[in-house]
Structure formats: C-alpha cells, structure tokens
C-alpha cells in the first residue's frame, strides 16, 4: 500500500475517532511510513527538521505519543525505537523479529503466541498491562550472505 493511501486511511480513522491529525503528526506519520525498519526519536527529529526547522525533541515525542495511542506505530522496546505499522486499522497481537545486522524488523501477528503467553500469566495470577515480545538475531538475507563467505 502506498504512503499516500496509508495517510488517507489514517486521516479517515482520525476523523472517525474525533482526534486531530495535525500537520506535525502527519509529517511524523509520513516519515515513519517511508522508513524501513525501526527508527529512533532523534533520527526522526533530524528528518522532521527538514520539514519543520523549529522542531524540538518534545515536538517529536508528542507526535509519537499520538501515533502510538492511535496504533499507527509500535514501540520497539529493546531498541528504544519506533516502527511503522502496516496493519494499523485493526487491533492485533504483535511479536517482533529484529535483525541485529541490517536492522530489519519483521512484525508477526500470531494470536496463538499471545494466547499462550496470556494463559501463562493467568496461571500465575498475573494481570498484564503492557507487553512486548521481541527476538534478536539475523534475518534470512543476512544469514545467506554470511554463508557465502561475504
Ligand atoms: Zn502492527
Ligand atoms: Zn538482516
């Protein structure tokens, strides 16, 4: 799906939810959508400054808080970074595979993993308020490059 389509879809959702999709929020949304993989708030700030020269760290953090609250982006806890979500229209379970070599992040949506995880929490009488399931390693392409002796 093109970034333009994603933007239009996000606009419609914001309208339905009665929340404001301000120009800065749009800018950060677009920058996130263009970026492959996870991006830190400071890298985002550098990019945002090309569009909004006066942008400060709180500008980015406030916009990211909004995008997180709307489910448009995810936080990658282990990298302290953010990831654009292609599936933001629906609520979904999430697990992440993160390549240490090239930075690729694969977003999985396996309901069974979440159910098993929640079941274990319940068995311990534990009430989950937030969770992240993240694994680090090497992606298919990086592993293939390694095996050819590169
Ligand atoms: Zn997602
Ligand atoms: Zn990789």
PDB file of N, CA and C in Angstrom, residues 83-131:
ATOM      1  N   UNK A  83       8.444   1.801  15.167  1.00  0.00           N
ATOM      2  CA  UNK A  83       8.233   1.055  13.932  1.00  0.00           C
ATOM      3  C   UNK A  83       6.861   1.401  13.366  1.00  0.00           C
ATOM      4  N   UNK A  84       6.819   1.713  12.081  1.00  0.00           N
ATOM      5  CA  UNK A  84       5.533   1.978  11.444  1.00  0.00           C
ATOM      6  C   UNK A  84       4.759   0.661  11.327  1.00  0.00           C
ATOM      7  N   UNK A  85       3.434   0.723  11.556  1.00  0.00           N
ATOM      8  CA  UNK A  85       2.615  -0.485  11.460  1.00  0.00           C
ATOM      9  C   UNK A  85       1.765  -0.436  10.195  1.00  0.00           C
ATOM     10  N   UNK A  86       1.919  -1.468   9.365  1.00  0.00           N
ATOM     11  CA  UNK A  86       1.135  -1.563   8.132  1.00  0.00           C
ATOM     12  C   UNK A  86      -0.319  -1.950   8.395  1.00  0.00           C
ATOM     13  N   UNK A  87      -0.576  -2.472   9.571  1.00  0.00           N
ATOM     14  CA  UNK A  87      -1.897  -3.051   9.862  1.00  0.00           C
ATOM     15  C   UNK A  87      -2.641  -2.235  10.897  1.00  0.00           C
ATOM     16  N   UNK A  88      -2.423  -0.913  10.856  1.00  0.00           N
ATOM     17  CA  UNK A  88      -2.908  -0.096  11.968  1.00  0.00           C
ATOM     18  C   UNK A  88      -4.422   0.000  12.049  1.00  0.00           C
ATOM     19  N   UNK A  89      -5.126  -0.400  11.005  1.00  0.00           N
ATOM     20  CA  UNK A  89      -6.589  -0.265  11.039  1.00  0.00           C
ATOM     21  C   UNK A  89      -7.226  -1.246  12.018  1.00  0.00           C
ATOM     22  N   UNK A  90      -6.558  -2.372  12.274  1.00  0.00           N
ATOM     23  CA  UNK A  90      -7.139  -3.361  13.189  1.00  0.00           C
ATOM     24  C   UNK A  90      -6.246  -3.545  14.406  1.00  0.00           C
ATOM     25  N   UNK A  91      -6.879  -3.830  15.520  1.00  0.00           N
ATOM     26  CA  UNK A  91      -6.129  -4.189  16.703  1.00  0.00           C
ATOM     27  C   UNK A  91      -5.549  -5.586  16.464  1.00  0.00           C
ATOM     28  N   UNK A  92      -4.290  -5.793  16.790  1.00  0.00           N
ATOM     29  CA  UNK A  92      -3.689  -7.094  16.503  1.00  0.00           C
ATOM     30  C   UNK A  92      -2.618  -7.437  17.520  1.00  0.00           C
ATOM     31  N   UNK A  93      -2.401  -8.749  17.719  1.00  0.00           N
ATOM     32  CA  UNK A  93      -1.275  -9.154  18.554  1.00  0.00           C
ATOM     33  C   UNK A  93       0.024  -8.865  17.797  1.00  0.00           C
ATOM     34  N   UNK A  94       1.114  -8.734  18.498  1.00  0.00           N
ATOM     35  CA  UNK A  94       2.353  -8.382  17.825  1.00  0.00           C
ATOM     36  C   UNK A  94       3.546  -9.061  18.470  1.00  0.00           C
ATOM     37  N   UNK A  95       4.402  -9.628  17.635  1.00  0.00           N
ATOM     38  CA  UNK A  95       5.710 -10.106  18.053  1.00  0.00           C
ATOM     39  C   UNK A  95       6.707  -9.595  17.019  1.00  0.00           C
ATOM     40  N   UNK A  96       7.921  -9.290  17.467  1.00  0.00           N
ATOM     41  CA  UNK A  96       8.900  -8.711  16.554  1.00  0.00           C
ATOM     42  C   UNK A  96      10.152  -9.572  16.438  1.00  0.00           C
ATOM     43  N   UNK A  97      10.630  -9.713  15.202  1.00  0.00           N
ATOM     44  CA  UNK A  97      11.927 -10.330  14.924  1.00  0.00           C
ATOM     45  C   UNK A  97      12.836  -9.212  14.424  1.00  0.00           C
ATOM     46  N   UNK A  98      13.946  -9.012  15.107  1.00  0.00           N
ATOM     47  CA  UNK A  98      14.796  -7.853  14.826  1.00  0.00           C
ATOM     48  C   UNK A  98      16.175  -8.330  14.378  1.00  0.00           C
ATOM     49  N   UNK A  99      16.589  -7.940  13.166  1.00  0.00           N
ATOM     50  CA  UNK A  99      17.914  -8.329  12.673  1.00  0.00           C
ATOM     51  C   UNK A  99      18.969  -7.380  13.240  1.00  0.00           C
ATOM     52  N   UNK A 100      19.936  -7.939  13.949  1.00  0.00           N
ATOM     53  CA  UNK A 100      20.998  -7.120  14.553  1.00  0.00           C
ATOM     54  C   UNK A 100      21.953  -6.587  13.497  1.00  0.00           C
ATOM     55  N   UNK A 101      21.942  -7.236  12.332  1.00  0.00           N
ATOM     56  CA  UNK A 101      22.930  -6.934  11.310  1.00  0.00           C
ATOM     57  C   UNK A 101      22.480  -5.771  10.417  1.00  0.00           C
ATOM     58  N   UNK A 102      21.268  -5.862   9.861  1.00  0.00           N
ATOM     59  CA  UNK A 102      20.808  -4.837   8.906  1.00  0.00           C
ATOM     60  C   UNK A 102      19.671  -3.980   9.465  1.00  0.00           C
ATOM     61  N   UNK A 103      19.156  -4.342  10.642  1.00  0.00           N
ATOM     62  CA  UNK A 103      18.109  -3.512  11.236  1.00  0.00           C
ATOM     63  C   UNK A 103      16.696  -3.837  10.785  1.00  0.00           C
ATOM     64  N   UNK A 104      16.563  -4.859   9.930  1.00  0.00           N
ATOM     65  CA  UNK A 104      15.218  -5.260   9.507  1.00  0.00           C
ATOM     66  C   UNK A 104      14.381  -5.665  10.723  1.00  0.00           C
ATOM     67  N   UNK A 105      13.117  -5.247  10.732  1.00  0.00           N
ATOM     68  CA  UNK A 105      12.206  -5.683  11.785  1.00  0.00           C
ATOM     69  C   UNK A 105      11.011  -6.346  11.117  1.00  0.00           C
ATOM     70  N   UNK A 106      10.764  -7.605  11.464  1.00  0.00           N
ATOM     71  CA  UNK A 106       9.610  -8.330  10.929  1.00  0.00           C
ATOM     72  C   UNK A 106       8.531  -8.335  12.003  1.00  0.00           C
ATOM     73  N   UNK A 107       7.344  -7.846  11.619  1.00  0.00           N
ATOM     74  CA  UNK A 107       6.240  -7.816  12.571  1.00  0.00           C
ATOM     75  C   UNK A 107       5.373  -9.047  12.363  1.00  0.00           C
ATOM     76  N   UNK A 108       5.225  -9.844  13.410  1.00  0.00           N
ATOM     77  CA  UNK A 108       4.365 -11.028  13.351  1.00  0.00           C
ATOM     78  C   UNK A 108       3.062 -10.716  14.087  1.00  0.00           C
ATOM     79  N   UNK A 109       2.002 -11.403  13.696  1.00  0.00           N
ATOM     80  CA  UNK A 109       0.690 -11.185  14.327  1.00  0.00           C
ATOM     81  C   UNK A 109       0.099 -12.514  14.740  1.00  0.00           C
ATOM     82  N   UNK A 110       0.838 -13.274  15.537  1.00  0.00           N
ATOM     83  CA  UNK A 110       0.388 -14.623  15.859  1.00  0.00           C
ATOM     84  C   UNK A 110      -0.486 -14.615  17.112  1.00  0.00           C
ATOM     85  N   UNK A 111      -1.763 -14.889  16.906  1.00  0.00           N
ATOM     86  CA  UNK A 111      -2.721 -14.914  18.008  1.00  0.00           C
ATOM     87  C   UNK A 111      -2.377 -16.025  19.000  1.00  0.00           C
ATOM     88  N   UNK A 112      -1.903 -17.165  18.483  1.00  0.00           N
ATOM     89  CA  UNK A 112      -1.621 -18.324  19.341  1.00  0.00           C
ATOM     90  C   UNK A 112      -0.510 -18.010  20.344  1.00  0.00           C
ATOM     91  N   UNK A 113       0.509 -17.289  19.913  1.00  0.00           N
ATOM     92  CA  UNK A 113       1.606 -16.925  20.826  1.00  0.00           C
ATOM     93  C   UNK A 113       1.060 -16.064  21.957  1.00  0.00           C
ATOM     94  N   UNK A 114       0.249 -15.087  21.592  1.00  0.00           N
ATOM     95  CA  UNK A 114      -0.306 -14.208  22.622  1.00  0.00           C
ATOM     96  C   UNK A 114      -1.214 -14.953  23.585  1.00  0.00           C
ATOM     97  N   UNK A 115      -2.022 -15.859  23.031  1.00  0.00           N
ATOM     98  CA  UNK A 115      -2.924 -16.610  23.902  1.00  0.00           C
ATOM     99  C   UNK A 115      -2.140 -17.454  24.892  1.00  0.00           C
ATOM    100  N   UNK A 116      -1.088 -18.121  24.395  1.00  0.00           N
ATOM    101  CA  UNK A 116      -0.263 -18.962  25.265  1.00  0.00           C
ATOM    102  C   UNK A 116       0.397 -18.106  26.345  1.00  0.00           C
ATOM    103  N   UNK A 117       0.849 -16.942  25.943  1.00  0.00           N
ATOM    104  CA  UNK A 117       1.519 -16.027  26.878  1.00  0.00           C
ATOM    105  C   UNK A 117       0.534 -15.548  27.951  1.00  0.00           C
ATOM    106  N   UNK A 118      -0.656 -15.151  27.505  1.00  0.00           N
ATOM    107  CA  UNK A 118      -1.663 -14.679  28.448  1.00  0.00           C
ATOM    108  C   UNK A 118      -2.110 -15.781  29.399  1.00  0.00           C
ATOM    109  N   UNK A 119      -2.201 -16.999  28.871  1.00  0.00           N
ATOM    110  CA  UNK A 119      -2.603 -18.136  29.691  1.00  0.00           C
ATOM    111  C   UNK A 119      -1.578 -18.372  30.808  1.00  0.00           C
ATOM    112  N   UNK A 120      -0.304 -18.311  30.460  1.00  0.00           N
ATOM    113  CA  UNK A 120       0.741 -18.484  31.465  1.00  0.00           C
ATOM    114  C   UNK A 120       0.670 -17.383  32.515  1.00  0.00           C
ATOM    115  N   UNK A 121       0.409 -16.166  32.087  1.00  0.00           N
ATOM    116  CA  UNK A 121       0.287 -15.051  33.029  1.00  0.00           C
ATOM    117  C   UNK A 121      -0.876 -15.307  33.982  1.00  0.00           C
ATOM    118  N   UNK A 122      -2.011 -15.748  33.410  1.00  0.00           N
ATOM    119  CA  UNK A 122      -3.193 -16.033  34.226  1.00  0.00           C
ATOM    120  C   UNK A 122      -2.900 -17.097  35.266  1.00  0.00           C
ATOM    121  N   UNK A 123      -2.157 -18.124  34.865  1.00  0.00           N
ATOM    122  CA  UNK A 123      -1.825 -19.213  35.788  1.00  0.00           C
ATOM    123  C   UNK A 123      -1.046 -18.702  36.981  1.00  0.00           C
ATOM    124  N   UNK A 124      -0.315 -17.624  36.763  1.00  0.00           N
ATOM    125  CA  UNK A 124       0.452 -17.023  37.853  1.00  0.00           C
ATOM    126  C   UNK A 124      -0.325 -15.914  38.540  1.00  0.00           C
ATOM    127  N   UNK A 125      -1.592 -15.785  38.155  1.00  0.00           N
ATOM    128  CA  UNK A 125      -2.419 -14.738  38.736  1.00  0.00           C
ATOM    129  C   UNK A 125      -1.955 -13.349  38.364  1.00  0.00           C
ATOM    130  N   UNK A 126      -1.262 -13.279  37.229  1.00  0.00           N
ATOM    131  CA  UNK A 126      -0.644 -12.020  36.825  1.00  0.00           C
ATOM    132  C   UNK A 126      -1.531 -11.282  35.840  1.00  0.00           C
ATOM    133  N   UNK A 127      -1.771 -10.000  36.106  1.00  0.00           N
ATOM    134  CA  UNK A 127      -2.543  -9.172  35.168  1.00  0.00           C
ATOM    135  C   UNK A 127      -1.609  -8.344  34.318  1.00  0.00           C
ATOM    136  N   UNK A 128      -1.564  -8.621  33.017  1.00  0.00           N
ATOM    137  CA  UNK A 128      -0.649  -7.901  32.121  1.00  0.00           C
ATOM    138  C   UNK A 128      -1.237  -6.541  31.764  1.00  0.00           C
ATOM    139  N   UNK A 129      -0.433  -5.504  31.912  1.00  0.00           N
ATOM    140  CA  UNK A 129      -0.893  -4.177  31.474  1.00  0.00           C
ATOM    141  C   UNK A 129      -0.207  -3.756  30.172  1.00  0.00           C
ATOM    142  N   UNK A 130       1.002  -4.226  29.950  1.00  0.00           N
ATOM    143  CA  UNK A 130       1.643  -3.996  28.652  1.00  0.00           C
ATOM    144  C   UNK A 130       2.642  -5.112  28.439  1.00  0.00           C
ATOM    145  N   UNK A 131       2.924  -5.398  27.193  1.00  0.00           N
ATOM    146  CA  UNK A 131       3.852  -6.483  26.927  1.00  0.00           C
ATOM    147  C   UNK A 131       4.570  -6.235  25.619  1.00  0.00           C
TER     148      UNK A 131
END
